[in-house]
């Protein structure tokens, strides 16, 4: 069984945000960020000192290049639209369909199960 879960939006109103700010989850998140900050101090991120990180970054860049190249397949349509260009919706549809494969191509084998949890963040930013 995987520890990864599909995320759900739980902060929907200002009151939800206030409740989150005083929650244990918020404290744990801040502690995690501070721990990352401390761990990163005085360290470098080079392929010599962190070869696995370099591979992951290369995979991430490759995915971004793929997604960027799709823009050629979906040039902006000449249209009068108040709510965005239809080509973007077509591009985003392809992104949605391909998202799991794209994310899976970035992750090491030991973390492939995280796809379900990461895909919504990848698609919604």
Rosetta silent file (secondary structure, phi, psi, omega in degrees, C-alpha in Angstrom):
SEQUENCE: XXXXXXXXXXXXXXXXXXXXXXXXXXXXXXXXXXXXXXXXXXXXXXXXXXXXXXXXXXXXXXXXXXXXXXXXXXXXXXXXXXXXXXXXXXXXXXXXXXXXXXXXXXXXXXXXXXXXXXXXXXXXX
SCORE:     score description
SCORE:     0.000 S_00000001
   1 L     0.000  143.661 -177.131    0.000    0.000    0.000 S_00000001
   2 L   -93.240  148.538  174.867    1.206    3.495   -0.835 S_00000001
   3 L   -87.755   -1.523 -177.868    1.466    6.420    1.566 S_00000001
   4 L   -88.215  142.015 -179.944    0.629    8.799   -1.267 S_00000001
   5 L  -132.885  151.669  175.090   -2.874   10.222   -1.597 S_00000001
   6 L   -69.440  124.332 -177.208   -4.662   12.322   -4.163 S_00000001
   7 L   -68.823  151.428  176.809   -4.698   15.833   -2.668 S_00000001
   8 L  -125.572  141.253  177.230   -7.950   17.581   -1.861 S_00000001
   9 L   -77.191  116.083 -178.863   -8.480   21.315   -1.572 S_00000001
  10 L  -110.796  -18.264  177.831   -9.433   21.956    2.036 S_00000001
  11 L   -97.289  103.217 -174.683   -8.750   25.683    2.317 S_00000001
  12 L  -117.989  -18.292 -177.899  -11.708   27.254    0.551 S_00000001
  13 L  -136.837  161.485  177.113  -12.522   30.288    2.693 S_00000001
  14 H   -54.140  -35.937  179.226  -10.525   32.754    4.818 S_00000001
  15 H   -64.401  -35.120  177.079  -11.727   30.953    7.950 S_00000001
  16 H   -64.055  -38.825 -179.892  -10.215   27.710    6.625 S_00000001
  17 H   -66.587  -42.223  178.674   -6.877   29.471    6.195 S_00000001
  18 H   -62.086  -40.623  178.361   -6.958   30.808    9.744 S_00000001
  19 H   -64.947  -39.892  178.958   -7.678   27.301   11.034 S_00000001
  20 H   -64.813  -41.577 -175.850   -4.797   25.894    8.979 S_00000001
  21 H   -59.199  -26.648 -179.842   -2.352   28.552   10.225 S_00000001
  22 L  -104.491    8.315 -176.100   -2.750   27.342   13.829 S_00000001
  23 L   -85.134  163.570  174.780   -2.884   23.630   13.006 S_00000001
  24 H   -64.365  -34.539  178.935   -0.302   20.955   13.639 S_00000001
  25 H   -60.547  -41.965  178.395   -0.072   20.465    9.861 S_00000001
  26 H   -64.795  -43.011  178.440    1.064   24.080    9.433 S_00000001
  27 H   -62.252  -41.613  178.973    3.646   23.685   12.193 S_00000001
  28 H   -65.224  -39.134  178.793    4.929   20.477   10.591 S_00000001
  29 H   -64.197  -46.146  178.797    5.124   22.166    7.184 S_00000001
  30 H   -62.987  -42.156  177.703    7.076   25.123    8.569 S_00000001
  31 H   -60.925  -42.321  178.976    9.399   22.759   10.455 S_00000001
  32 H   -61.506  -45.986  179.733    9.973   20.781    7.252 S_00000001
  33 H   -63.699  -41.552  178.073   10.817   23.934    5.279 S_00000001
  34 H   -64.479  -38.568  177.907   13.169   25.123    8.010 S_00000001
  35 H   -63.446  -42.337  176.848   14.848   21.700    8.061 S_00000001
  36 H   -61.767  -41.990  179.266   15.365   21.861    4.297 S_00000001
  37 H   -59.962  -48.131  179.766   16.814   25.350    4.681 S_00000001
  38 H   -63.269  -40.651 -178.741   19.286   24.200    7.341 S_00000001
  39 H   -67.131  -29.085 -176.811   20.280   21.131    5.336 S_00000001
  40 H   -84.874  -14.847 -179.165   20.945   23.224    2.236 S_00000001
  41 L   -61.728  139.021  176.407   23.213   25.747    3.936 S_00000001
  42 L    58.325   26.577  176.327   26.843   25.622    2.861 S_00000001
  43 L  -122.272  158.495  178.708   26.172   22.884    0.339 S_00000001
  44 L  -112.855  160.712  177.372   26.429   22.845   -3.409 S_00000001
  45 L  -120.877   78.674  177.796   24.220   21.211   -5.962 S_00000001
  46 L  -117.027  160.027 -178.412   26.611   19.900   -8.521 S_00000001
  47 L   -66.121  -21.728  179.137   26.512   16.640  -10.415 S_00000001
  48 L   -74.345  -39.680 -177.200   29.728   15.595   -8.665 S_00000001
  49 L   -90.340  -23.663 -178.816   28.336   15.919   -5.142 S_00000001
  50 L  -137.011   68.769 -175.507   24.709   14.985   -5.903 S_00000001
  51 H   -61.133  -35.152 -179.588   24.647   12.768   -9.007 S_00000001
  52 H   -68.520  -36.825  177.017   21.106   11.495   -8.361 S_00000001
  53 H   -63.955  -40.247 -179.887   19.791   15.050   -8.041 S_00000001
  54 H   -61.697  -40.283  178.881   21.421   15.963  -11.347 S_00000001
  55 H   -64.010  -43.917  179.669   19.641   13.068  -13.080 S_00000001
  56 H   -63.298  -41.767  178.724   16.290   14.145  -11.627 S_00000001
  57 H   -64.915  -40.932  176.841   16.860   17.744  -12.723 S_00000001
  58 H   -61.752  -40.995  178.359   17.779   16.577  -16.228 S_00000001
  59 H   -65.126  -40.542  178.525   14.570   14.519  -16.372 S_00000001
  60 H   -63.110  -44.213  177.880   12.539   17.507  -15.179 S_00000001
  61 H   -62.284  -39.557  178.195   14.072   19.744  -17.825 S_00000001
  62 H   -61.625  -41.534  178.084   13.323   17.116  -20.476 S_00000001
  63 H   -64.408  -43.605  178.779    9.647   17.076  -19.440 S_00000001
  64 H   -61.925  -37.124  177.021    9.489   20.870  -19.553 S_00000001
  65 H   -65.281  -41.459  177.861   11.001   20.806  -23.057 S_00000001
  66 H   -59.722  -49.316 -177.663    8.382   18.291  -24.209 S_00000001
  67 H   -63.477  -39.323  178.264    5.563   20.412  -22.835 S_00000001
  68 H   -65.816  -38.835 -179.534    7.032   23.556  -24.370 S_00000001
  69 H   -66.089  -24.743  177.377    7.359   21.880  -27.775 S_00000001
  70 H   -62.467  -20.900  179.589    3.650   21.099  -27.747 S_00000001
  71 H   -59.146  -29.791  176.958    3.052   24.823  -28.284 S_00000001
  72 H   -64.205  -36.396 -179.586    3.983   24.229  -31.929 S_00000001
  73 H   -74.039  -18.705 -176.493    1.097   21.765  -32.180 S_00000001
  74 L  -130.177   65.584  179.261   -1.339   24.290  -30.702 S_00000001
  75 L   -65.130  151.519 -179.904   -0.634   27.739  -32.155 S_00000001
  76 L   -57.168  137.107  177.950   -2.957   30.486  -30.890 S_00000001
  77 L   -87.273  144.220  174.655   -6.222   30.617  -32.808 S_00000001
  78 L   -78.713  109.727 -175.863   -7.438   33.908  -34.214 S_00000001
  79 L  -154.914  155.767  171.270  -10.590   34.365  -32.220 S_00000001
  80 L  -100.218  106.246 -178.537  -12.510   36.869  -30.230 S_00000001
  81 L  -141.808  136.345 -179.848  -12.762   35.306  -26.829 S_00000001
  82 L   -84.784  -19.839 -171.973  -13.069   36.793  -23.441 S_00000001
  83 L  -116.751   37.676  175.275  -11.932   33.660  -21.624 S_00000001
  84 L    94.482  163.444 -176.358   -8.660   32.685  -23.269 S_00000001
  85 L   -80.726  137.020 -179.989   -7.574   31.073  -26.448 S_00000001
  86 H   -60.768  -29.010  179.318   -9.071   27.698  -27.368 S_00000001
  87 H   -62.561  -35.464  177.480   -5.601   26.452  -28.298 S_00000001
  88 H   -63.646  -40.946  178.493   -4.541   26.693  -24.680 S_00000001
  89 H   -61.617  -38.674  177.747   -7.450   24.466  -23.670 S_00000001
  90 H   -65.908  -42.759  178.568   -6.330   21.936  -26.319 S_00000001
  91 H   -62.448  -44.692 -179.004   -2.739   22.118  -25.059 S_00000001
  92 H   -66.992  -33.146  175.701   -3.888   21.676  -21.472 S_00000001
  93 H   -61.010  -43.871  178.020   -6.043   18.681  -22.476 S_00000001
  94 H   -64.101  -41.333  178.466   -2.909   16.997  -23.864 S_00000001
  95 H   -59.595  -44.068 -179.750   -1.029   17.909  -20.684 S_00000001
  96 H   -62.427  -46.406 -179.751   -3.794   16.341  -18.584 S_00000001
  97 H   -62.761  -36.920 -174.815   -3.840   13.148  -20.644 S_00000001
  98 H   -93.557   -6.303 -169.321   -0.032   12.860  -20.523 S_00000001
  99 H   -56.614  -44.520 -177.643    0.553   14.086  -16.982 S_00000001
 100 H   -63.581  -42.901  178.983    0.992   10.702  -15.289 S_00000001
 101 H   -65.931  -40.193  179.424    3.495    9.500  -17.890 S_00000001
 102 H   -63.019  -47.193 -179.719    5.399   12.789  -17.755 S_00000001
 103 H   -65.852  -41.531  179.185    5.654   12.740  -13.973 S_00000001
 104 H   -59.078  -33.983 -178.961    6.540    9.041  -13.944 S_00000001
 105 H   -70.022  -18.784  179.363    9.442    9.796  -16.306 S_00000001
 106 H   -87.061  -38.310 -170.254   10.920   12.188  -13.718 S_00000001
 107 L   -77.428  146.215  171.529   10.608   10.032  -10.624 S_00000001
 108 L   -69.149  159.235 -177.482   13.009    7.313   -9.516 S_00000001
 109 H   -53.571  -35.595 -176.862   11.514    3.810   -9.426 S_00000001
 110 H   -68.376  -12.603 -176.970   11.204    3.965   -5.646 S_00000001
 111 H  -122.497   15.636 -179.002    8.778    6.913   -5.900 S_00000001
 112 H   -58.096  -30.507 -179.302    6.610    6.013   -8.915 S_00000001
 113 H   -65.716  -14.624 -178.775    3.593    5.653   -6.598 S_00000001
 114 H   -74.666   -7.854 -177.113    3.754    9.410   -5.938 S_00000001
 115 H   -54.422  -45.824 -177.697    2.318   10.136   -9.390 S_00000001
 116 H   -60.496  -34.021 -179.658   -1.271   10.215   -8.112 S_00000001
 117 H   -80.866  -33.347 -176.545   -0.336   12.786   -5.473 S_00000001
 118 H   -83.227  -29.399 -174.764    1.851   14.954   -7.727 S_00000001
 119 H   -55.313  -45.265  179.704   -0.329   15.106  -10.842 S_00000001
 120 H   -60.786  -36.680  177.868   -2.853   17.638   -9.475 S_00000001
 121 H   -68.596  -37.928  178.510   -0.038   20.019   -8.504 S_00000001
 122 H   -63.571  -39.125 -176.393    1.573   19.576  -11.922 S_00000001
 123 H   -82.966  -30.587 -174.072   -1.695   20.381  -13.666 S_00000001
 124 H  -107.448   -8.535  177.888   -2.957   23.193  -11.473 S_00000001
 125 L    70.049    0.000    0.000    0.283   24.854  -10.414 S_00000001
